[in-house]
Short mmCIF file of N, CA, C and O in Angstrom, two decimals:
data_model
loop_
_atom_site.label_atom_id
_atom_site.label_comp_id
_atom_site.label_asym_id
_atom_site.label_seq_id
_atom_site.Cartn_x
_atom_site.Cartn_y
_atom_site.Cartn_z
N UNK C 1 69.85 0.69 176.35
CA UNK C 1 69.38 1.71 175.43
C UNK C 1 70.16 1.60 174.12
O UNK C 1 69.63 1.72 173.01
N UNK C 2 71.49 1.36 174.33
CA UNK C 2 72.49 1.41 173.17
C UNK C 2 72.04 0.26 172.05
O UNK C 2 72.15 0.32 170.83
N UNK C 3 71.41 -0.95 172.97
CA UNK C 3 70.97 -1.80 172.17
C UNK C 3 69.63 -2.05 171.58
O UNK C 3 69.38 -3.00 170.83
N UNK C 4 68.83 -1.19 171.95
CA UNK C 4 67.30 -0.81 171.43
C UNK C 4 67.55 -0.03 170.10
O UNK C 4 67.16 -0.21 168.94
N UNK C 5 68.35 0.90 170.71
CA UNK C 5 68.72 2.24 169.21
C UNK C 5 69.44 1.50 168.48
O UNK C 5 69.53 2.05 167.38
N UNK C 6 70.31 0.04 168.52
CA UNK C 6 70.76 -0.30 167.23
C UNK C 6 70.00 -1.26 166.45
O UNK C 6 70.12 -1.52 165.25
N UNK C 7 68.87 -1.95 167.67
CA UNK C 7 68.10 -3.05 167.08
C UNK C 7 66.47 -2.71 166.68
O UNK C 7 65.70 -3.53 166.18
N UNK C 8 66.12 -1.14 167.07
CA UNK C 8 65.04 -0.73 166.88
C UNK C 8 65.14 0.59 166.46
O UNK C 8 65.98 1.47 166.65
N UNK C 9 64.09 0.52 165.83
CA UNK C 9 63.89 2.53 165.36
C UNK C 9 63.28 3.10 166.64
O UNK C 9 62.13 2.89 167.02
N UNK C 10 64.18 3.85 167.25
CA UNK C 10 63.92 4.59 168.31
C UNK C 10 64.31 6.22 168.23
O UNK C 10 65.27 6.82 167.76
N UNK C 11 63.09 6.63 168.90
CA UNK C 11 62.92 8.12 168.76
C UNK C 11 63.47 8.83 169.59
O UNK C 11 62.55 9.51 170.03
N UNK C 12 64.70 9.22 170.27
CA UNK C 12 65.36 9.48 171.27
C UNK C 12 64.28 10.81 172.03
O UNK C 12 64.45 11.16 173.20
N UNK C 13 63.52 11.23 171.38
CA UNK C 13 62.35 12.17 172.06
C UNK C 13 61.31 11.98 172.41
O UNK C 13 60.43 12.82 172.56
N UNK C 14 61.22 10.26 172.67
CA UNK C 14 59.66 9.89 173.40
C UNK C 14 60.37 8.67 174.01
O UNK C 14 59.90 7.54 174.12
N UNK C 15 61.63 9.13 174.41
CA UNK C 15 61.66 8.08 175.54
C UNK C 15 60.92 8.14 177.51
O UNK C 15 61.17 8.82 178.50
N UNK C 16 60.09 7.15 177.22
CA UNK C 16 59.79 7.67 178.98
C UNK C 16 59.88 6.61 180.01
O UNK C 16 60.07 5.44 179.69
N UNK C 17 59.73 7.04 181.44
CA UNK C 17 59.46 5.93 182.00
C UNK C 17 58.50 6.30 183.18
O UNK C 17 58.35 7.38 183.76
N UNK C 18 57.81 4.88 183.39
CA UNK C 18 56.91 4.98 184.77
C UNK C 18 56.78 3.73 185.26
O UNK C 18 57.24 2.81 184.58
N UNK C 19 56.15 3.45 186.50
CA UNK C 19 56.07 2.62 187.76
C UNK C 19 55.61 2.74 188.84
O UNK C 19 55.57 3.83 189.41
N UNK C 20 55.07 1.40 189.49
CA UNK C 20 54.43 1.41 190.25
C UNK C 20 55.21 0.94 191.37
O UNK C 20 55.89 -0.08 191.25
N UNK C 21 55.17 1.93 192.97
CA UNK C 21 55.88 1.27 193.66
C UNK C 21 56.94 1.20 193.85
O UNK C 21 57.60 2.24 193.79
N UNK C 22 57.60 -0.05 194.15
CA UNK C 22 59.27 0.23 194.10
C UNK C 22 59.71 0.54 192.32
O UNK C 22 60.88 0.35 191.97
N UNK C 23 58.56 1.06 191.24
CA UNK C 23 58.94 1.08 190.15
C UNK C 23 58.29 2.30 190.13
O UNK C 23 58.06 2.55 188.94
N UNK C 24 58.02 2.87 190.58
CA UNK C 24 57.90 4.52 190.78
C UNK C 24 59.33 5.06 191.04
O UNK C 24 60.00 5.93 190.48
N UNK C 25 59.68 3.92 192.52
CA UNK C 25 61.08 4.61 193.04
C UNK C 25 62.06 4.47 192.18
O UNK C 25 63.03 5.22 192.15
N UNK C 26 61.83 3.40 191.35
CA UNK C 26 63.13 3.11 190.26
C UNK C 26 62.87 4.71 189.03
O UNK C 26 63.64 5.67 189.05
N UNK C 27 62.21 4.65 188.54
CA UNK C 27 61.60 5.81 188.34
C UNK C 27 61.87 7.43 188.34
O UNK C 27 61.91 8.34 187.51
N UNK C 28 62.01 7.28 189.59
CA UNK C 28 62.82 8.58 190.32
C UNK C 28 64.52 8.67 189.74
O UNK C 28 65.15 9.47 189.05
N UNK C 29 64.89 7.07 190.63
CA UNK C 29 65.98 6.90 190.52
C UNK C 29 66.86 7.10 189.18
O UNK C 29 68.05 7.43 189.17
N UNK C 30 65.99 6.79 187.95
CA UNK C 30 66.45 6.92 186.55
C UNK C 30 66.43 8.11 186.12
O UNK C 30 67.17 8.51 185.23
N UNK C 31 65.60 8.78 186.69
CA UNK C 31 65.45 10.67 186.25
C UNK C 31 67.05 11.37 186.51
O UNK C 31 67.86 12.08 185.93
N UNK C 32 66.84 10.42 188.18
CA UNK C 32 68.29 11.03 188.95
C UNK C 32 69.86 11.02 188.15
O UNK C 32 70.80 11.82 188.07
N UNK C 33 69.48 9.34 187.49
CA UNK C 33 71.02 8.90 186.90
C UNK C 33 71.36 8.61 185.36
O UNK C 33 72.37 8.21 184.78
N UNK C 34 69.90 9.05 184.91
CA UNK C 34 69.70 9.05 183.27
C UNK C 34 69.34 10.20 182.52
O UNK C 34 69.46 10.46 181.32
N UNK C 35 68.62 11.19 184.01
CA UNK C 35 67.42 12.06 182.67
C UNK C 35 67.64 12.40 181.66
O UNK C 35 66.69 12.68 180.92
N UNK C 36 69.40 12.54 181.06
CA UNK C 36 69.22 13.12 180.14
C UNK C 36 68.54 12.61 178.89
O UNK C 36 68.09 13.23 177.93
N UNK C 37 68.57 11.03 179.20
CA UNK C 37 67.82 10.33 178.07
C UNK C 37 66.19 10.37 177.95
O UNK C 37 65.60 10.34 176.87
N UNK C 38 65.56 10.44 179.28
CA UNK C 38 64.10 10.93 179.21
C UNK C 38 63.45 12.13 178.79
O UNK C 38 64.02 13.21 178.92
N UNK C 39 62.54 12.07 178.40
CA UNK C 39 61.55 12.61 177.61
C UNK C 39 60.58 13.59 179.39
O UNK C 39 60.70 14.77 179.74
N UNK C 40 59.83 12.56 180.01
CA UNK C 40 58.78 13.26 180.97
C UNK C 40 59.13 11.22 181.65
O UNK C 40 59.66 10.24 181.13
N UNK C 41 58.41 11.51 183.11
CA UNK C 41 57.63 10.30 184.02
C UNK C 41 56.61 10.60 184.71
O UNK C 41 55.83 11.52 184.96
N UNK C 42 56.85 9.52 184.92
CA UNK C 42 54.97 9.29 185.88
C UNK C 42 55.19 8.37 186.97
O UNK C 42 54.51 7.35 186.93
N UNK C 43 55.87 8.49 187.80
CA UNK C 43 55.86 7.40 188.53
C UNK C 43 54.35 7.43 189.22
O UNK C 43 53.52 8.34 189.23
N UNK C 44 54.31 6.17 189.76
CA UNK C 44 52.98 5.75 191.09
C UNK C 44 53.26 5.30 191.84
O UNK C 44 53.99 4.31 191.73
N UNK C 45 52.66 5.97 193.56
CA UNK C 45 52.64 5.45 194.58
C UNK C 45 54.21 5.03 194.74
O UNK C 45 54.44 3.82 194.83
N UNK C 46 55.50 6.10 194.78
CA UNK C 46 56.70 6.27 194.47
C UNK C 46 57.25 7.46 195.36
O UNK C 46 56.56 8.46 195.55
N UNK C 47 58.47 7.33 195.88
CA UNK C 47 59.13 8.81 196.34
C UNK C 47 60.28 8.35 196.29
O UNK C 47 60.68 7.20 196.07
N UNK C 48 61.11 9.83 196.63
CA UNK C 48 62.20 9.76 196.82
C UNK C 48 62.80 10.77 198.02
O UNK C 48 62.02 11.69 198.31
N UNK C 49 63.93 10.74 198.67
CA UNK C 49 64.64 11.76 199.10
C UNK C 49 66.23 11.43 198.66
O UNK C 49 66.84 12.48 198.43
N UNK C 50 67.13 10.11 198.48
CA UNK C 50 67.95 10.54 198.80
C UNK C 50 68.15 10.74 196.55
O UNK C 50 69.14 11.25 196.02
N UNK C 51 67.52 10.46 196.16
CA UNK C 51 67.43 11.41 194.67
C UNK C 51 67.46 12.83 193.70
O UNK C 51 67.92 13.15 192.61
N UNK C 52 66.48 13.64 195.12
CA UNK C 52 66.24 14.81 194.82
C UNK C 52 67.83 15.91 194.60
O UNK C 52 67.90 16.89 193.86
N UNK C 53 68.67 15.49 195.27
CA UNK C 53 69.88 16.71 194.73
C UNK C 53 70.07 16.49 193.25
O UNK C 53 70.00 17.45 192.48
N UNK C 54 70.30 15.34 192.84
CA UNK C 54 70.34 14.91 191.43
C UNK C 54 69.44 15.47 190.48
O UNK C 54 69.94 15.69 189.37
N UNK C 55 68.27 15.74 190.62
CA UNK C 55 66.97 15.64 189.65
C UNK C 55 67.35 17.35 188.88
O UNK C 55 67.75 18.37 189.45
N UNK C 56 67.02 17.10 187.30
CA UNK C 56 66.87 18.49 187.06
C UNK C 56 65.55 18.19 186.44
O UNK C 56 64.99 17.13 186.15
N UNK C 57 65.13 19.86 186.29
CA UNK C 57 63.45 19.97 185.74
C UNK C 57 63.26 19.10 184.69
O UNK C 57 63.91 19.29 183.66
N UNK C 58 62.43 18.11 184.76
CA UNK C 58 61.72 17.06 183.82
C UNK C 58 60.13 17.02 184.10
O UNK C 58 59.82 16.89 185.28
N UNK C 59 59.05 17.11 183.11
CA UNK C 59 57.91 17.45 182.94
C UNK C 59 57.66 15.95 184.02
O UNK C 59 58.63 15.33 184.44
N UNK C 60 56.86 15.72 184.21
CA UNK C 60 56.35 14.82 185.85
C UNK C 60 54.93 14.70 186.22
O UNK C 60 54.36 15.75 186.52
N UNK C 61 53.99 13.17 186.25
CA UNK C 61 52.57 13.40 186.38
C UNK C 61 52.95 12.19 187.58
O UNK C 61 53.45 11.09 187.36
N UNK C 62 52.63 12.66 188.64
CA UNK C 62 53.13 11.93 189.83
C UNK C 62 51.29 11.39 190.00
O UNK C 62 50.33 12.08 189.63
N UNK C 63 51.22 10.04 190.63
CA UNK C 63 50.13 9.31 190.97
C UNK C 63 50.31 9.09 192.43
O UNK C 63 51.28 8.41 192.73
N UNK C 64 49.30 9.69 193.75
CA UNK C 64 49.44 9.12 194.72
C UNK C 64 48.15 8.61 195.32
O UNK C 64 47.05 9.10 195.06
N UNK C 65 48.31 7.80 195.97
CA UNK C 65 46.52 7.21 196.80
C UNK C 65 46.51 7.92 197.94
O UNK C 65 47.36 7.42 198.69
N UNK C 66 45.90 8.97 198.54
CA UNK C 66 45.87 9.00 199.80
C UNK C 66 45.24 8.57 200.50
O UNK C 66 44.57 9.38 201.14
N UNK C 67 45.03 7.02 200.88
CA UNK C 67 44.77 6.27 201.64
C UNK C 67 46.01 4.77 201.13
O UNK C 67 45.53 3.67 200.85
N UNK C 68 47.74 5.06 201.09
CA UNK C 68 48.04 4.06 200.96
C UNK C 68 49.01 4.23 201.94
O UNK C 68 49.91 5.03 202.16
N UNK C 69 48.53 3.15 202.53
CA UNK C 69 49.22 1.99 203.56
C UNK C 69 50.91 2.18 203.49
O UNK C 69 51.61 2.51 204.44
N UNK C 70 51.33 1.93 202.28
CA UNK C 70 52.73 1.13 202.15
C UNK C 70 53.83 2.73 201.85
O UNK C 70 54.84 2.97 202.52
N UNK C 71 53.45 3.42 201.01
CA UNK C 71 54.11 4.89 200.34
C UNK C 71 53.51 5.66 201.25
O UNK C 71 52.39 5.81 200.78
N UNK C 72 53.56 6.17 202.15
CA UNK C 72 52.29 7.27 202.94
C UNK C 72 52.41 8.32 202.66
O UNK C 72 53.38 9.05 202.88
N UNK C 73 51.07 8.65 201.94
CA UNK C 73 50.62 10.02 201.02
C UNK C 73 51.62 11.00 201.74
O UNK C 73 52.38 11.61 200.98
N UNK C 74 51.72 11.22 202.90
CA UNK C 74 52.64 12.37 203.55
C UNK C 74 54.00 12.63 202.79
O UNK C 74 54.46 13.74 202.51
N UNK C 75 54.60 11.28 202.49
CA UNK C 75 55.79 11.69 201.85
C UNK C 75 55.58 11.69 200.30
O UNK C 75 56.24 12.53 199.69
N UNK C 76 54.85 10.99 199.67
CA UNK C 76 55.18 11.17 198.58
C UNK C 76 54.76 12.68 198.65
O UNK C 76 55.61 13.29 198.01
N UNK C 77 53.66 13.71 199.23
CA UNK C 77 53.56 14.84 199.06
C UNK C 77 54.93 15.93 198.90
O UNK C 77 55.25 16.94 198.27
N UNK C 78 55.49 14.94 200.00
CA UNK C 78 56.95 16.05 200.18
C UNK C 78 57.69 15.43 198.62
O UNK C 78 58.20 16.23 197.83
N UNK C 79 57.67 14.57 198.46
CA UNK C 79 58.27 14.56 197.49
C UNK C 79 57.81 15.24 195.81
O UNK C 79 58.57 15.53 194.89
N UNK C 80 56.35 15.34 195.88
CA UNK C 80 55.75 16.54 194.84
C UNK C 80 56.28 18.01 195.06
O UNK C 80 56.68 18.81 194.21
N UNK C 81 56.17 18.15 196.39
CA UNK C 81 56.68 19.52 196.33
C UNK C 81 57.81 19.60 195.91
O UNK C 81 57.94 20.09 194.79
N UNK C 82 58.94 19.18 196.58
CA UNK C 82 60.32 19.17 195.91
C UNK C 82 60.12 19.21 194.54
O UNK C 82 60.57 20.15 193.90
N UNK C 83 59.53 18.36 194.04
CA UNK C 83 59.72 18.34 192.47
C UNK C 83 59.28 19.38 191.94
O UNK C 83 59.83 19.98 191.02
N UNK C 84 58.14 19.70 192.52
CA UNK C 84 57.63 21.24 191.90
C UNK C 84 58.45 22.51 192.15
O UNK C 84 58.21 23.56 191.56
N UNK C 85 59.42 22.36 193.03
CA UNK C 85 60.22 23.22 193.22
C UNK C 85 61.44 23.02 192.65
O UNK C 85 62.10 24.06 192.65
N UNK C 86 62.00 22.11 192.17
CA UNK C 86 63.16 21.92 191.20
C UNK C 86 62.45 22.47 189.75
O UNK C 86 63.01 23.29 189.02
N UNK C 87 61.30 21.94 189.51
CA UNK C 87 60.86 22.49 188.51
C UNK C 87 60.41 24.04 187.85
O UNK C 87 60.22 24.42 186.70
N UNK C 88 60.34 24.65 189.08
CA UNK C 88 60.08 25.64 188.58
C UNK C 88 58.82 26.12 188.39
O UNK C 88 58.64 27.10 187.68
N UNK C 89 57.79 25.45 189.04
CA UNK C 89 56.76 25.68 189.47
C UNK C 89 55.95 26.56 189.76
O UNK C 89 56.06 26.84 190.96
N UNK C 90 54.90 27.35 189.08
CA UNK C 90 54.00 28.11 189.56
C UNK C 90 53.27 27.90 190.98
O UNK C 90 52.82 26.76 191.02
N UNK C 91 53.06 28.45 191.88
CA UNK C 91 52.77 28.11 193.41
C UNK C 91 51.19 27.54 193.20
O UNK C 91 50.90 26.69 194.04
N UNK C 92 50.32 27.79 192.42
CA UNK C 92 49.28 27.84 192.34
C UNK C 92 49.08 26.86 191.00
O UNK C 92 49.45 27.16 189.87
N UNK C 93 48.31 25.44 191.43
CA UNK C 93 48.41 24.77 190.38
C UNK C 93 46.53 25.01 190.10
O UNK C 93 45.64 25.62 190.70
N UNK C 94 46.61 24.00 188.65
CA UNK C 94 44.66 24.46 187.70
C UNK C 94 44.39 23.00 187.59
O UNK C 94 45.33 22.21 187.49
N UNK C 95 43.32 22.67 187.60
CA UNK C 95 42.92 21.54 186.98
C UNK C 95 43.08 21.05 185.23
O UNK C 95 42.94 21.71 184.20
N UNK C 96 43.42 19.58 185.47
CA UNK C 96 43.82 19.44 184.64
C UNK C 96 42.77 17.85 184.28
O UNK C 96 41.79 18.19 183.62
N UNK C 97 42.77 17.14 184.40
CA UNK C 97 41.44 16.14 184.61
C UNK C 97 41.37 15.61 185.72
O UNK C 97 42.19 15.73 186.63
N UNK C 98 40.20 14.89 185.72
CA UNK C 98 39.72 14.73 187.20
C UNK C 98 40.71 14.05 188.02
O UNK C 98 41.28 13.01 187.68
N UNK C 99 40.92 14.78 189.31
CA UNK C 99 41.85 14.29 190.61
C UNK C 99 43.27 14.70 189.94
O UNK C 99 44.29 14.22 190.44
N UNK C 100 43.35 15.34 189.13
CA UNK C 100 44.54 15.95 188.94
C UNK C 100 44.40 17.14 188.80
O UNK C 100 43.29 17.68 188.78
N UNK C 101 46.02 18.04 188.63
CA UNK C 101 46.06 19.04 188.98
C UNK C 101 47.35 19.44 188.13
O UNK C 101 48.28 18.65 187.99
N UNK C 102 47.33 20.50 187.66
CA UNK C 102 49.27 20.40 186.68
C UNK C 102 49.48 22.18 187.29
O UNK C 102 48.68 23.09 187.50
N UNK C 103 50.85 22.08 187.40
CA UNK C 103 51.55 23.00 187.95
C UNK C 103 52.86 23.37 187.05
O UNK C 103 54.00 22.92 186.94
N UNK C 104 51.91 24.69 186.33
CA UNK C 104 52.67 24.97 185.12
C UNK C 104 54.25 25.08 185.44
O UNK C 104 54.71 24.87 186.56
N UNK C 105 54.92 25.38 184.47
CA UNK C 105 56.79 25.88 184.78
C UNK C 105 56.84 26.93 183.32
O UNK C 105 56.35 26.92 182.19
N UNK C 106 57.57 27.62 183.98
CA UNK C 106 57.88 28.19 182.94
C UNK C 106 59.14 28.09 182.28
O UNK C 106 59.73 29.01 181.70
N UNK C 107 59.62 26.54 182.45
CA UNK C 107 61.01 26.11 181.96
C UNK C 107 60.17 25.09 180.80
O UNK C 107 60.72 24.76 179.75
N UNK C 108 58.85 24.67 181.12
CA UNK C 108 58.09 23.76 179.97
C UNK C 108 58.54 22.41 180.67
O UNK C 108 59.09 21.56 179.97
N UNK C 109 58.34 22.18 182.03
CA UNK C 109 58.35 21.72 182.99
C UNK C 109 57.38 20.94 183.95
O UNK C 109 57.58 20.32 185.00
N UNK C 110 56.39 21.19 183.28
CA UNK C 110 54.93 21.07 184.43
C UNK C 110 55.09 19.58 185.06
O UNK C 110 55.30 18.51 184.49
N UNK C 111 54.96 19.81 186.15
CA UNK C 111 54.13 18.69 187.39
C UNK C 111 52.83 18.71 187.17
O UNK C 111 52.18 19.73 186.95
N UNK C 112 52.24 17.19 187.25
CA UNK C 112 50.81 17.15 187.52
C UNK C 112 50.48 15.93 188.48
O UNK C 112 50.80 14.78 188.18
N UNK C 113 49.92 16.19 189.46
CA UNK C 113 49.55 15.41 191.03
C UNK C 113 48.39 15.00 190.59
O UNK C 113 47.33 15.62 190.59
N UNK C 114 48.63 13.84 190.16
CA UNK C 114 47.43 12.55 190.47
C UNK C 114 47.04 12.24 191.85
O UNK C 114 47.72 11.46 192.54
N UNK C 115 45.88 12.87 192.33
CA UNK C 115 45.77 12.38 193.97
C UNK C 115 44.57 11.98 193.60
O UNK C 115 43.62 12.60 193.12
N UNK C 116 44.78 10.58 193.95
CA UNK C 116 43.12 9.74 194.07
C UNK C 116 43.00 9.19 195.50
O UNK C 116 43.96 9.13 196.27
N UNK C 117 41.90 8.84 195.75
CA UNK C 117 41.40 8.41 197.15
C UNK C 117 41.58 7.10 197.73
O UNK C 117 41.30 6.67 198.85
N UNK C 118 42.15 6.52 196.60
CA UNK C 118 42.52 5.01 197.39
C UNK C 118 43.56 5.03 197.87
O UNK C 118 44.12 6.01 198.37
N UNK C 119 44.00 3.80 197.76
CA UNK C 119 45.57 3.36 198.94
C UNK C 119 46.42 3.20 197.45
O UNK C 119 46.41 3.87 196.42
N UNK C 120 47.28 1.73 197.96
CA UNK C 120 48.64 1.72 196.90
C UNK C 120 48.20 0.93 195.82
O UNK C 120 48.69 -0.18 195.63
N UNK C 121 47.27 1.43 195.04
CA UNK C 121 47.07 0.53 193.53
C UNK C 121 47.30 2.08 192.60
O UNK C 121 47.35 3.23 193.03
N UNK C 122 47.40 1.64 191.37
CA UNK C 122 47.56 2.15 189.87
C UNK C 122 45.33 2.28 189.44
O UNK C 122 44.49 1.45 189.07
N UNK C 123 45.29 3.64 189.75
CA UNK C 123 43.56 3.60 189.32
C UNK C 123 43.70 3.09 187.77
O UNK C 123 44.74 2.96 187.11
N UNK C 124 42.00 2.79 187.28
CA UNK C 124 42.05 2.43 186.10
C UNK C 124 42.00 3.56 185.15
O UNK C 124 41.84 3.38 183.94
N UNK C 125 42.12 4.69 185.69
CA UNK C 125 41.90 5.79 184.72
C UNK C 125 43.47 6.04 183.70
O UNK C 125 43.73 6.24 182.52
N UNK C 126 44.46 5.82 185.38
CA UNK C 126 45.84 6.13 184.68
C UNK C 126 46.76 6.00 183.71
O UNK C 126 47.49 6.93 183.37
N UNK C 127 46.78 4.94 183.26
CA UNK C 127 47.17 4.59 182.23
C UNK C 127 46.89 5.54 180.58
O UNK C 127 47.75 6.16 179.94
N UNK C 128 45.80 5.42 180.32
CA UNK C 128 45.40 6.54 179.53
C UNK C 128 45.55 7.55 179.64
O UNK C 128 45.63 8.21 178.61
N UNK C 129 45.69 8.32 181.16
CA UNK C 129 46.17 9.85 181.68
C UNK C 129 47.71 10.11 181.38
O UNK C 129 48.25 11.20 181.18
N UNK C 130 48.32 8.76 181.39
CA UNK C 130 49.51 8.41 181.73
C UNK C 130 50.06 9.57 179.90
O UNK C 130 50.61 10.62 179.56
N UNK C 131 49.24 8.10 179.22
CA UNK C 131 49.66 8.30 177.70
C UNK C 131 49.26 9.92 177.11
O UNK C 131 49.79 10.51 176.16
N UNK C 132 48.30 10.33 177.89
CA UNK C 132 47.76 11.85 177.15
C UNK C 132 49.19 12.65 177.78
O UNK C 132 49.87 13.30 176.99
N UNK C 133 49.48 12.60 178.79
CA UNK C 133 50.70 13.79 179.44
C UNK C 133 51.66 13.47 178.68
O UNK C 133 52.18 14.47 178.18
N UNK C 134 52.30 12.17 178.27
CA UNK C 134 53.42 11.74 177.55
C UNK C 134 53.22 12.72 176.19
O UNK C 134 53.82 13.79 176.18
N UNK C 135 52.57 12.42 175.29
CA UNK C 135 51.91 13.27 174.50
C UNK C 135 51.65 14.95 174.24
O UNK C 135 51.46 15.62 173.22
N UNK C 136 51.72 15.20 175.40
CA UNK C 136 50.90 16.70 175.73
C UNK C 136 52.46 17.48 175.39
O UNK C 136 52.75 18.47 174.72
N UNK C 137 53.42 16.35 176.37
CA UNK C 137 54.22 17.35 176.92
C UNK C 137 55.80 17.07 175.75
O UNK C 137 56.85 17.70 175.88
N UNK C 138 55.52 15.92 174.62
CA UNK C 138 56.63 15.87 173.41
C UNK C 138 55.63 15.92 172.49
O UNK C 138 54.74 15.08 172.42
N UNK C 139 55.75 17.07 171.64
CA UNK C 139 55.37 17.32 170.39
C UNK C 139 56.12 16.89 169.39
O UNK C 139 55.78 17.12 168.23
#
């Protein structure tokens, strides 16, 4: 980072990160041992447990397949909840675009659960969903 901010114009308020996979989990892992430098993530098809004591409220558009094989929707679920509960989470989340769902905070915090119906791929929608939340959530 030290060397981006001296070799690039960098906006220390749109820094983000996301991943697929074991780059979801990395993902996590950077929230855990960096956040203060992040902005919001998105990991995909990603969890964590031994992360979660670490994590403080960071805005979050989690992607899961529930039909994947390799991450099984079961946990990454547990691992949305946790997050929605570090966050600060309204119990009752609204739609937000299709197969998602955002779960306001009133810390300016929101989770939003990407649950699509496949297994462990990145849909083609996400990416663009990816970039609108990045957006939504640094003015």
């Amino acid at each position: 980072m030290a060397r981006l901010k001296k070799d690039y114009k960098v906006d220390s308020k749109r820094i983000f990160s996301t991943g697929h996979s074991n780059g979801g989990a990395f993902t996590y892992l950077l929230w855990a041992e960096r956040g203060e430098v992040l902005a919001a993530v998105a990991p995909s098809a990603g969890m964590t447990t031994e992360s979660l004591p670490k994590l403080k409220p960071k805005p979050i558009m989690h992607i899961a397949g529930e039909r994947d094989p390799l991450v099984k929707f079961e946990w990454q679920e547990k691992t949305i909840a946790a997050v929605r509960k570090i966050n600060g989470c309204e119990p009752e989340g609204k739609p937000w675009e299709k197969d998602c769902t955002i779960y306001p905070s009133k810390t300016g915090t929101p989770v939003i659960a990407y649950i699509h119906s496949g297994g462990h791929v990145v849909p083609a929608a996400a990416p663009a969903l990816i970039v609108k939340f990045f957006k939504e959530v640094v003015k």
